[in-house]
Amino acid sequence: MNIFKLLATLAEVDPEAYQRQSARRGMLSRLGQVGRKVAATAVPLGLGALPQQAHAGTQTILDTFTLALTLEQLEQEFYATALERGRQGTLVFPAGTQAVIQQIQGHEQSHVTFFQRQLQRSGAAVPAKPNFDFTGSKNGTKPALFPDVFTSFATFLKVAQLLEDTGVRAYKGQVEVLVADNDVLEAVLQIHAVEARHAAHIRGMRRALGATVRDWVSSEDDIITTAGSTDAVYGGEDATRQMLPGTPVKFFPADTTPVAPGPKPLVRLGEAFDEPITATVAANLAGLFIY
């Protein structure tokens, strides 16, 4: 299945098609019977209720969808703003890159529409879109993390990579919440796959400009994070041992011996396993750009 083409078709031809697939038309309606129908209104994601709920182990699928909606709104507006700055002439897109960003922005809008409509069908109120500041200055109330995000294409791509990699890890971290409903899980994993493709493509665009970066997360990538804030995007990604709770084998690999010959085998092992992040970490990272 070409998921890029599928999402583009759904967005351009029939946005309602998302809701007509399989049993998904009512999937969030039945979630209201097992979760809190007021979950969405309780989680404005300026970093209020959701982190505490998730930490306490009471997170519902509605909480996950509300978090996902905010992350998708963040990405959609980021790309839309960049495209607008391109039209204004303040952000210069190298040849061939603007069309790619337009396609990614269209995918993000499709994701936003999907989560909004599923929350509506659940009976939950859809939270208003937050105010975003992609410099990270909280509307000028603190020093900017990325002051030239919409005047330097290289900085724009760095922030794009951080946002996309955050989204990929956030979706992965929500699987344990979604696993109780196959329809919900399938829909979200389809979106997760597209976000991973976005992340890989953005990384390739950065590499074309001379950055040292792989198509996947690697400890050998150029460092583009700031300690105490955006470094959480990659926190734990250098892990080389995987926990397997509830099984006789507690870690994979079972010992610290490299599992394959070749240069830097533990680096390669770390690259082979993508790590999730919690709802709390994802919300905190989104909050860097919300005021």
PDB file of C-alpha atoms in Angstrom:
ATOM      1  CA  MET A   1       0.000   0.000   0.000  1.00  0.00           C
ATOM      2  CA  ASN A   2       1.296   3.467  -0.888  1.00  0.00           C
ATOM      3  CA  ILE A   3       0.236   5.306   2.264  1.00  0.00           C
ATOM      4  CA  PHE A   4       1.488   8.668   0.977  1.00  0.00           C
ATOM      5  CA  LYS A   5      -0.838   8.349  -2.040  1.00  0.00           C
ATOM      6  CA  LEU A   6      -3.686   7.069   0.126  1.00  0.00           C
ATOM      7  CA  LEU A   7      -3.520  10.003   2.509  1.00  0.00           C
ATOM      8  CA  ALA A   8      -3.251  12.513  -0.306  1.00  0.00           C
ATOM      9  CA  THR A   9      -6.298  10.955  -1.968  1.00  0.00           C
ATOM     10  CA  LEU A  10      -8.316  10.995   1.231  1.00  0.00           C
ATOM     11  CA  ALA A  11      -7.480  14.628   1.832  1.00  0.00           C
ATOM     12  CA  GLU A  12      -8.145  15.837  -1.697  1.00  0.00           C
ATOM     13  CA  VAL A  13     -11.052  13.658  -2.778  1.00  0.00           C
ATOM     14  CA  ASP A  14     -13.035  12.493   0.217  1.00  0.00           C
ATOM     15  CA  PRO A  15     -12.033  13.423   3.792  1.00  0.00           C
ATOM     16  CA  GLU A  16     -15.011  11.396   5.054  1.00  0.00           C
ATOM     17  CA  ALA A  17     -13.376   8.216   3.780  1.00  0.00           C
ATOM     18  CA  TYR A  18     -11.378   7.926   6.975  1.00  0.00           C
ATOM     19  CA  GLN A  19     -14.605   7.440   8.892  1.00  0.00           C
ATOM     20  CA  ARG A  20     -16.065   4.890   6.467  1.00  0.00           C
ATOM     21  CA  GLN A  21     -13.254   2.365   6.649  1.00  0.00           C
ATOM     22  CA  SER A  22     -14.075  -0.919   8.417  1.00  0.00           C
ATOM     23  CA  ALA A  23     -15.756  -0.349  11.772  1.00  0.00           C
ATOM     24  CA  ARG A  24     -13.983   2.919  12.444  1.00  0.00           C
ATOM     25  CA  ARG A  25     -17.048   5.060  11.986  1.00  0.00           C
ATOM     26  CA  GLY A  26     -18.109   4.221  15.506  1.00  0.00           C
ATOM     27  CA  MET A  27     -14.818   3.325  17.086  1.00  0.00           C
ATOM     28  CA  LEU A  28     -14.556   6.435  19.234  1.00  0.00           C
ATOM     29  CA  SER A  29     -18.250   6.281  20.122  1.00  0.00           C
ATOM     30  CA  ARG A  30     -17.743   2.959  21.825  1.00  0.00           C
ATOM     31  CA  LEU A  31     -14.605   4.265  23.472  1.00  0.00           C
ATOM     32  CA  GLY A  32     -16.789   6.688  25.321  1.00  0.00           C
ATOM     33  CA  GLN A  33     -18.284   3.705  27.098  1.00  0.00           C
ATOM     34  CA  VAL A  34     -14.937   2.614  28.486  1.00  0.00           C
ATOM     35  CA  GLY A  35     -13.207   5.960  28.822  1.00  0.00           C
ATOM     36  CA  ARG A  36     -14.066   9.409  30.070  1.00  0.00           C
ATOM     37  CA  LYS A  37     -16.158  11.267  27.476  1.00  0.00           C
ATOM     38  CA  VAL A  38     -14.874  14.489  28.956  1.00  0.00           C
ATOM     39  CA  ALA A  39     -11.246  13.497  28.454  1.00  0.00           C
ATOM     40  CA  ALA A  40     -10.690  15.852  25.560  1.00  0.00           C
ATOM     41  CA  THR A  41     -12.027  18.869  27.424  1.00  0.00           C
ATOM     42  CA  ALA A  42      -9.857  18.011  30.403  1.00  0.00           C
ATOM     43  CA  VAL A  43      -6.642  18.050  28.395  1.00  0.00           C
ATOM     44  CA  PRO A  44      -5.937  21.467  26.852  1.00  0.00           C
ATOM     45  CA  LEU A  45      -2.318  20.404  26.315  1.00  0.00           C
ATOM     46  CA  GLY A  46      -0.754  23.561  27.407  1.00  0.00           C
ATOM     47  CA  LEU A  47       0.524  20.891  29.698  1.00  0.00           C
ATOM     48  CA  GLY A  48      -2.333  20.486  32.071  1.00  0.00           C
ATOM     49  CA  ALA A  49      -4.165  17.315  32.964  1.00  0.00           C
ATOM     50  CA  LEU A  50      -2.798  14.792  30.491  1.00  0.00           C
ATOM     51  CA  PRO A  51       0.743  14.402  31.816  1.00  0.00           C
ATOM     52  CA  GLN A  52      -0.503  13.714  35.342  1.00  0.00           C
ATOM     53  CA  GLN A  53      -3.160  11.295  34.087  1.00  0.00           C
ATOM     54  CA  ALA A  54      -0.683   9.429  31.926  1.00  0.00           C
ATOM     55  CA  HIS A  55       1.864   9.273  34.737  1.00  0.00           C
ATOM     56  CA  ALA A  56      -0.774   7.920  37.069  1.00  0.00           C
ATOM     57  CA  GLY A  57      -1.608   5.141  34.621  1.00  0.00           C
ATOM     58  CA  THR A  58      -5.173   6.290  33.958  1.00  0.00           C
ATOM     59  CA  GLN A  59      -4.715   7.439  30.365  1.00  0.00           C
ATOM     60  CA  THR A  60      -7.518   6.520  27.963  1.00  0.00           C
ATOM     61  CA  ILE A  61      -7.671   6.266  24.192  1.00  0.00           C
ATOM     62  CA  LEU A  62      -9.420   9.626  24.158  1.00  0.00           C
ATOM     63  CA  ASP A  63      -6.425  11.103  25.982  1.00  0.00           C
ATOM     64  CA  THR A  64      -4.142   9.595  23.360  1.00  0.00           C
ATOM     65  CA  PHE A  65      -6.226  11.014  20.520  1.00  0.00           C
ATOM     66  CA  THR A  66      -6.209  14.451  22.125  1.00  0.00           C
ATOM     67  CA  LEU A  67      -2.432  14.348  22.474  1.00  0.00           C
ATOM     68  CA  ALA A  68      -2.103  13.150  18.877  1.00  0.00           C
ATOM     69  CA  LEU A  69      -4.366  15.961  17.676  1.00  0.00           C
ATOM     70  CA  THR A  70      -2.150  18.578  19.288  1.00  0.00           C
ATOM     71  CA  LEU A  71       1.017  17.041  17.862  1.00  0.00           C
ATOM     72  CA  GLU A  72      -0.534  16.949  14.385  1.00  0.00           C
ATOM     73  CA  GLN A  73      -1.773  20.545  14.700  1.00  0.00           C
ATOM     74  CA  LEU A  74       1.737  21.548  15.738  1.00  0.00           C
ATOM     75  CA  GLU A  75       3.271  19.935  12.663  1.00  0.00           C
ATOM     76  CA  GLN A  76       0.568  21.122  10.274  1.00  0.00           C
ATOM     77  CA  GLU A  77       0.881  24.751  11.341  1.00  0.00           C
ATOM     78  CA  PHE A  78       4.671  24.535  11.299  1.00  0.00           C
ATOM     79  CA  TYR A  79       4.710  23.507   7.647  1.00  0.00           C
ATOM     80  CA  ALA A  80       1.871  25.860   6.706  1.00  0.00           C
ATOM     81  CA  THR A  81       3.754  28.784   8.261  1.00  0.00           C
ATOM     82  CA  ALA A  82       6.935  27.838   6.409  1.00  0.00           C
ATOM     83  CA  LEU A  83       5.073  27.687   3.101  1.00  0.00           C
ATOM     84  CA  GLU A  84       3.513  31.083   3.761  1.00  0.00           C
ATOM     85  CA  ARG A  85       6.933  32.543   4.562  1.00  0.00           C
ATOM     86  CA  GLY A  86       8.139  31.038   1.308  1.00  0.00           C
ATOM     87  CA  ARG A  87       5.396  32.859  -0.574  1.00  0.00           C
ATOM     88  CA  GLN A  88       6.403  36.050   1.216  1.00  0.00           C
ATOM     89  CA  GLY A  89      10.033  35.519   0.268  1.00  0.00           C
ATOM     90  CA  THR A  90      11.425  35.402   3.811  1.00  0.00           C
ATOM     91  CA  LEU A  91      12.149  31.651   3.681  1.00  0.00           C
ATOM     92  CA  VAL A  92      13.917  30.450   0.540  1.00  0.00           C
ATOM     93  CA  PHE A  93      13.234  26.852  -0.490  1.00  0.00           C
ATOM     94  CA  PRO A  94      15.981  25.163  -2.531  1.00  0.00           C
ATOM     95  CA  ALA A  95      14.851  23.740  -5.866  1.00  0.00           C
ATOM     96  CA  GLY A  96      12.430  20.847  -5.525  1.00  0.00           C
ATOM     97  CA  THR A  97      11.945  21.118  -1.771  1.00  0.00           C
ATOM     98  CA  GLN A  98       8.830  23.281  -1.597  1.00  0.00           C
ATOM     99  CA  ALA A  99       6.649  20.651  -3.281  1.00  0.00           C
ATOM    100  CA  VAL A 100       7.806  18.059  -0.749  1.00  0.00           C
ATOM    101  CA  ILE A 101       6.945  20.320   2.180  1.00  0.00           C
ATOM    102  CA  GLN A 102       3.539  21.005   0.613  1.00  0.00           C
ATOM    103  CA  GLN A 103       2.859  17.278   0.426  1.00  0.00           C
ATOM    104  CA  ILE A 104       3.935  16.724   4.032  1.00  0.00           C
ATOM    105  CA  GLN A 105       1.755  19.634   5.156  1.00  0.00           C
ATOM    106  CA  GLY A 106      -1.188  18.054   3.353  1.00  0.00           C
ATOM    107  CA  HIS A 107      -0.615  14.781   5.164  1.00  0.00           C
ATOM    108  CA  GLU A 108      -0.536  16.573   8.516  1.00  0.00           C
ATOM    109  CA  GLN A 109      -3.819  18.323   7.708  1.00  0.00           C
ATOM    110  CA  SER A 110      -5.387  14.949   6.910  1.00  0.00           C
ATOM    111  CA  HIS A 111      -4.208  13.657  10.287  1.00  0.00           C
ATOM    112  CA  VAL A 112      -5.654  16.694  12.067  1.00  0.00           C
ATOM    113  CA  THR A 113      -8.999  16.167  10.346  1.00  0.00           C
ATOM    114  CA  PHE A 114      -9.013  12.489  11.275  1.00  0.00           C
ATOM    115  CA  PHE A 115      -8.431  13.080  14.993  1.00  0.00           C
ATOM    116  CA  GLN A 116     -10.867  16.002  15.160  1.00  0.00           C
ATOM    117  CA  ARG A 117     -13.667  13.971  13.598  1.00  0.00           C
ATOM    118  CA  GLN A 118     -13.023  10.914  15.721  1.00  0.00           C
ATOM    119  CA  LEU A 119     -13.110  13.008  18.885  1.00  0.00           C
ATOM    120  CA  GLN A 120     -16.354  14.610  17.710  1.00  0.00           C
ATOM    121  CA  ARG A 121     -17.890  11.206  17.028  1.00  0.00           C
ATOM    122  CA  SER A 122     -16.894  10.062  20.511  1.00  0.00           C
ATOM    123  CA  GLY A 123     -19.058  12.768  22.061  1.00  0.00           C
ATOM    124  CA  ALA A 124     -16.031  14.645  23.376  1.00  0.00           C
ATOM    125  CA  ALA A 125     -15.538  18.348  22.809  1.00  0.00           C
ATOM    126  CA  VAL A 126     -12.599  18.992  20.489  1.00  0.00           C
ATOM    127  CA  PRO A 127     -10.064  21.283  22.185  1.00  0.00           C
ATOM    128  CA  ALA A 128      -9.289  24.581  20.502  1.00  0.00           C
ATOM    129  CA  LYS A 129      -6.019  24.692  18.601  1.00  0.00           C
ATOM    130  CA  PRO A 130      -3.246  26.092  20.812  1.00  0.00           C
ATOM    131  CA  ASN A 131      -1.205  29.162  19.966  1.00  0.00           C
ATOM    132  CA  PHE A 132       2.145  28.137  18.497  1.00  0.00           C
ATOM    133  CA  ASP A 133       5.495  29.933  18.472  1.00  0.00           C
ATOM    134  CA  PHE A 134       8.050  27.916  16.532  1.00  0.00           C
ATOM    135  CA  THR A 135      10.968  30.040  17.689  1.00  0.00           C
ATOM    136  CA  GLY A 136      10.412  28.529  21.127  1.00  0.00           C
ATOM    137  CA  SER A 137      10.269  31.978  22.728  1.00  0.00           C
ATOM    138  CA  LYS A 138       6.707  31.581  24.040  1.00  0.00           C
ATOM    139  CA  ASN A 139       5.575  34.685  22.132  1.00  0.00           C
ATOM    140  CA  GLY A 140       8.665  36.651  23.104  1.00  0.00           C
ATOM    141  CA  THR A 141       8.521  35.926  26.825  1.00  0.00           C
ATOM    142  CA  LYS A 142      11.818  33.963  26.891  1.00  0.00           C
ATOM    143  CA  PRO A 143      14.956  33.615  24.766  1.00  0.00           C
ATOM    144  CA  ALA A 144      14.227  31.930  21.451  1.00  0.00           C
ATOM    145  CA  LEU A 145      15.467  28.408  20.829  1.00  0.00           C
ATOM    146  CA  PHE A 146      15.262  28.827  17.046  1.00  0.00           C
ATOM    147  CA  PRO A 147      15.156  32.564  16.240  1.00  0.00           C
ATOM    148  CA  ASP A 148      15.755  32.011  12.512  1.00  0.00           C
ATOM    149  CA  VAL A 149      13.422  29.045  12.022  1.00  0.00           C
ATOM    150  CA  PHE A 150      11.531  30.761   9.194  1.00  0.00           C
ATOM    151  CA  THR A 151      14.424  32.675   7.645  1.00  0.00           C
ATOM    152  CA  SER A 152      17.020  29.887   7.465  1.00  0.00           C
ATOM    153  CA  PHE A 153      16.075  26.744   5.541  1.00  0.00           C
ATOM    154  CA  ALA A 154      18.709  24.758   7.453  1.00  0.00           C
ATOM    155  CA  THR A 155      17.158  25.753  10.793  1.00  0.00           C
ATOM    156  CA  PHE A 156      13.679  25.051   9.462  1.00  0.00           C
ATOM    157  CA  LEU A 157      14.767  21.497   8.604  1.00  0.00           C
ATOM    158  CA  LYS A 158      16.346  21.021  12.040  1.00  0.00           C
ATOM    159  CA  VAL A 159      13.077  21.933  13.744  1.00  0.00           C
ATOM    160  CA  ALA A 160      11.152  19.778  11.266  1.00  0.00           C
ATOM    161  CA  GLN A 161      13.356  16.816  12.184  1.00  0.00           C
ATOM    162  CA  LEU A 162      12.786  17.405  15.895  1.00  0.00           C
ATOM    163  CA  LEU A 163       9.007  17.606  15.441  1.00  0.00           C
ATOM    164  CA  GLU A 164       8.790  14.550  13.193  1.00  0.00           C
ATOM    165  CA  ASP A 165      11.036  12.421  15.400  1.00  0.00           C
ATOM    166  CA  THR A 166       8.976  13.457  18.429  1.00  0.00           C
ATOM    167  CA  GLY A 167       5.782  12.414  16.674  1.00  0.00           C
ATOM    168  CA  VAL A 168       7.151   9.013  15.684  1.00  0.00           C
ATOM    169  CA  ARG A 169       8.278   8.236  19.226  1.00  0.00           C
ATOM    170  CA  ALA A 170       5.050   9.583  20.733  1.00  0.00           C
ATOM    171  CA  TYR A 171       2.851   7.323  18.598  1.00  0.00           C
ATOM    172  CA  LYS A 172       5.026   4.352  19.498  1.00  0.00           C
ATOM    173  CA  GLY A 173       4.632   5.199  23.177  1.00  0.00           C
ATOM    174  CA  GLN A 174       0.840   5.110  22.918  1.00  0.00           C
ATOM    175  CA  VAL A 175       0.557   1.557  21.572  1.00  0.00           C
ATOM    176  CA  GLU A 176      -0.045   0.109  25.031  1.00  0.00           C
ATOM    177  CA  VAL A 177      -3.044   2.423  25.409  1.00  0.00           C
ATOM    178  CA  LEU A 178      -4.453   1.625  21.958  1.00  0.00           C
ATOM    179  CA  VAL A 179      -3.835  -2.110  21.845  1.00  0.00           C
ATOM    180  CA  ALA A 180      -7.259  -2.901  23.327  1.00  0.00           C
ATOM    181  CA  ASP A 181      -8.990  -1.793  20.099  1.00  0.00           C
ATOM    182  CA  ASN A 182      -7.763  -3.194  16.791  1.00  0.00           C
ATOM    183  CA  ASP A 183      -9.508  -0.595  14.604  1.00  0.00           C
ATOM    184  CA  VAL A 184      -8.056   2.296  16.566  1.00  0.00           C
ATOM    185  CA  LEU A 185      -4.615   0.698  16.651  1.00  0.00           C
ATOM    186  CA  GLU A 186      -4.631   0.065  12.891  1.00  0.00           C
ATOM    187  CA  ALA A 187      -5.592   3.650  12.084  1.00  0.00           C
ATOM    188  CA  VAL A 188      -2.957   5.144  14.365  1.00  0.00           C
ATOM    189  CA  LEU A 189      -0.220   2.804  13.152  1.00  0.00           C
ATOM    190  CA  GLN A 190      -0.964   3.880   9.568  1.00  0.00           C
ATOM    191  CA  ILE A 191      -0.411   7.484  10.617  1.00  0.00           C
ATOM    192  CA  HIS A 192       2.703   6.482  12.570  1.00  0.00           C
ATOM    193  CA  ALA A 193       4.172   4.899   9.427  1.00  0.00           C
ATOM    194  CA  VAL A 194       3.640   8.089   7.434  1.00  0.00           C
ATOM    195  CA  GLU A 195       5.217  10.206  10.183  1.00  0.00           C
ATOM    196  CA  ALA A 196       8.262   7.919  10.094  1.00  0.00           C
ATOM    197  CA  ARG A 197       8.533   8.475   6.335  1.00  0.00           C
ATOM    198  CA  HIS A 198       8.322  12.217   6.895  1.00  0.00           C
ATOM    199  CA  ALA A 199      11.140  12.004   9.436  1.00  0.00           C
ATOM    200  CA  ALA A 200      13.358   9.993   7.090  1.00  0.00           C
ATOM    201  CA  HIS A 201      12.723  12.370   4.185  1.00  0.00           C
ATOM    202  CA  ILE A 202      13.473  15.462   6.273  1.00  0.00           C
ATOM    203  CA  ARG A 203      16.715  13.824   7.384  1.00  0.00           C
ATOM    204  CA  GLY A 204      17.606  13.170   3.758  1.00  0.00           C
ATOM    205  CA  MET A 205      16.964  16.818   2.912  1.00  0.00           C
ATOM    206  CA  ARG A 206      19.291  17.875   5.724  1.00  0.00           C
ATOM    207  CA  ARG A 207      21.971  15.482   4.507  1.00  0.00           C
ATOM    208  CA  ALA A 208      21.685  16.983   1.018  1.00  0.00           C
ATOM    209  CA  LEU A 209      22.615  20.325   2.583  1.00  0.00           C
ATOM    210  CA  GLY A 210      25.735  18.827   4.149  1.00  0.00           C
ATOM    211  CA  ALA A 211      24.509  17.718   7.572  1.00  0.00           C
ATOM    212  CA  THR A 212      25.797  14.502   9.106  1.00  0.00           C
ATOM    213  CA  VAL A 213      22.536  12.666   9.672  1.00  0.00           C
ATOM    214  CA  ARG A 214      21.182   9.242   8.808  1.00  0.00           C
ATOM    215  CA  ASP A 215      17.679   8.397   7.604  1.00  0.00           C
ATOM    216  CA  TRP A 216      17.051   6.919  11.058  1.00  0.00           C
ATOM    217  CA  VAL A 217      17.944   8.113  14.563  1.00  0.00           C
ATOM    218  CA  SER A 218      21.633   7.547  15.316  1.00  0.00           C
ATOM    219  CA  SER A 219      24.019   8.594  18.050  1.00  0.00           C
ATOM    220  CA  GLU A 220      26.357   9.597  15.214  1.00  0.00           C
ATOM    221  CA  ASP A 221      23.973  12.275  13.904  1.00  0.00           C
ATOM    222  CA  ASP A 222      24.949  15.917  14.280  1.00  0.00           C
ATOM    223  CA  ILE A 223      23.624  17.227  17.597  1.00  0.00           C
ATOM    224  CA  ILE A 224      20.800  19.693  16.957  1.00  0.00           C
ATOM    225  CA  THR A 225      19.219  19.745  20.416  1.00  0.00           C
ATOM    226  CA  THR A 226      19.522  22.066  23.412  1.00  0.00           C
ATOM    227  CA  ALA A 227      20.256  20.601  26.829  1.00  0.00           C
ATOM    228  CA  GLY A 228      17.323  20.780  29.195  1.00  0.00           C
ATOM    229  CA  SER A 229      14.704  21.274  26.485  1.00  0.00           C
ATOM    230  CA  THR A 230      14.804  19.693  23.037  1.00  0.00           C
ATOM    231  CA  ASP A 231      17.321  17.022  24.070  1.00  0.00           C
ATOM    232  CA  ALA A 232      14.334  15.026  25.344  1.00  0.00           C
ATOM    233  CA  VAL A 233      13.490  14.279  21.694  1.00  0.00           C
ATOM    234  CA  TYR A 234      16.308  11.727  21.664  1.00  0.00           C
ATOM    235  CA  GLY A 235      16.512  10.803  25.327  1.00  0.00           C
ATOM    236  CA  GLY A 236      17.055   7.041  25.617  1.00  0.00           C
ATOM    237  CA  GLU A 237      17.523   6.499  21.881  1.00  0.00           C
ATOM    238  CA  ASP A 238      21.063   5.226  22.446  1.00  0.00           C
ATOM    239  CA  ALA A 239      19.790   2.220  24.407  1.00  0.00           C
ATOM    240  CA  THR A 240      21.370  -1.078  23.396  1.00  0.00           C
ATOM    241  CA  ARG A 241      19.401  -3.362  25.726  1.00  0.00           C
ATOM    242  CA  GLN A 242      15.656  -3.851  25.476  1.00  0.00           C
ATOM    243  CA  MET A 243      13.483  -4.627  28.477  1.00  0.00           C
ATOM    244  CA  LEU A 244      11.155  -7.598  28.101  1.00  0.00           C
ATOM    245  CA  PRO A 245       9.054  -7.452  31.294  1.00  0.00           C
ATOM    246  CA  GLY A 246       7.172 -10.534  32.382  1.00  0.00           C
ATOM    247  CA  THR A 247       9.379 -12.964  30.486  1.00  0.00           C
ATOM    248  CA  PRO A 248      12.311 -15.169  31.537  1.00  0.00           C
ATOM    249  CA  VAL A 249      14.563 -13.024  29.324  1.00  0.00           C
ATOM    250  CA  LYS A 250      14.837  -9.593  30.891  1.00  0.00           C
ATOM    251  CA  PHE A 251      16.878  -7.898  28.202  1.00  0.00           C
ATOM    252  CA  PHE A 252      17.697  -8.218  24.537  1.00  0.00           C
ATOM    253  CA  PRO A 253      20.545  -8.954  23.985  1.00  0.00           C
ATOM    254  CA  ALA A 254      20.820 -11.031  27.145  1.00  0.00           C
ATOM    255  CA  ASP A 255      24.389  -9.867  27.728  1.00  0.00           C
ATOM    256  CA  THR A 256      26.584  -6.967  26.699  1.00  0.00           C
ATOM    257  CA  THR A 257      28.477  -8.854  23.990  1.00  0.00           C
ATOM    258  CA  PRO A 258      27.972  -7.222  20.569  1.00  0.00           C
ATOM    259  CA  VAL A 259      25.615  -9.364  18.502  1.00  0.00           C
ATOM    260  CA  ALA A 260      27.272  -8.735  15.135  1.00  0.00           C
ATOM    261  CA  PRO A 261      30.784  -8.064  13.856  1.00  0.00           C
ATOM    262  CA  GLY A 262      31.732  -4.825  12.190  1.00  0.00           C
ATOM    263  CA  PRO A 263      32.523  -1.237  13.131  1.00  0.00           C
ATOM    264  CA  LYS A 264      30.792   0.244  16.156  1.00  0.00           C
ATOM    265  CA  PRO A 265      28.399  -2.694  16.651  1.00  0.00           C
ATOM    266  CA  LEU A 266      26.701  -1.205  19.714  1.00  0.00           C
ATOM    267  CA  VAL A 267      25.970   1.993  17.792  1.00  0.00           C
ATOM    268  CA  ARG A 268      24.396  -0.090  15.046  1.00  0.00           C
ATOM    269  CA  LEU A 269      22.437  -2.064  17.623  1.00  0.00           C
ATOM    270  CA  GLY A 270      21.054   1.139  19.119  1.00  0.00           C
ATOM    271  CA  GLU A 271      20.011   2.308  15.654  1.00  0.00           C
ATOM    272  CA  ALA A 272      18.148  -0.950  15.044  1.00  0.00           C
ATOM    273  CA  PHE A 273      15.609  -0.320  17.813  1.00  0.00           C
ATOM    274  CA  ASP A 274      13.501   2.837  17.863  1.00  0.00           C
ATOM    275  CA  GLU A 275      12.489   3.891  21.378  1.00  0.00           C
ATOM    276  CA  PRO A 276       9.083   5.235  22.491  1.00  0.00           C
ATOM    277  CA  ILE A 277       8.457   8.297  24.625  1.00  0.00           C
ATOM    278  CA  THR A 278       5.685   8.758  27.150  1.00  0.00           C
ATOM    279  CA  ALA A 279       2.717  11.083  26.824  1.00  0.00           C
ATOM    280  CA  THR A 280       4.336  13.309  29.441  1.00  0.00           C
ATOM    281  CA  VAL A 281       7.546  13.713  27.447  1.00  0.00           C
ATOM    282  CA  ALA A 282       5.633  14.268  24.202  1.00  0.00           C
ATOM    283  CA  ALA A 283       3.402  16.902  25.801  1.00  0.00           C
ATOM    284  CA  ASN A 284       6.396  18.678  27.329  1.00  0.00           C
ATOM    285  CA  LEU A 285       8.143  18.774  23.952  1.00  0.00           C
ATOM    286  CA  ALA A 286       5.028  20.123  22.244  1.00  0.00           C
ATOM    287  CA  GLY A 287       4.773  22.660  25.043  1.00  0.00           C
ATOM    288  CA  LEU A 288       8.090  24.186  24.020  1.00  0.00           C
ATOM    289  CA  PHE A 289       6.246  25.661  21.036  1.00  0.00           C
ATOM    290  CA  ILE A 290       2.924  26.474  22.742  1.00  0.00           C
ATOM    291  CA  TYR A 291       2.023  29.661  24.598  1.00  0.00           C
TER     292      TYR A 291
END
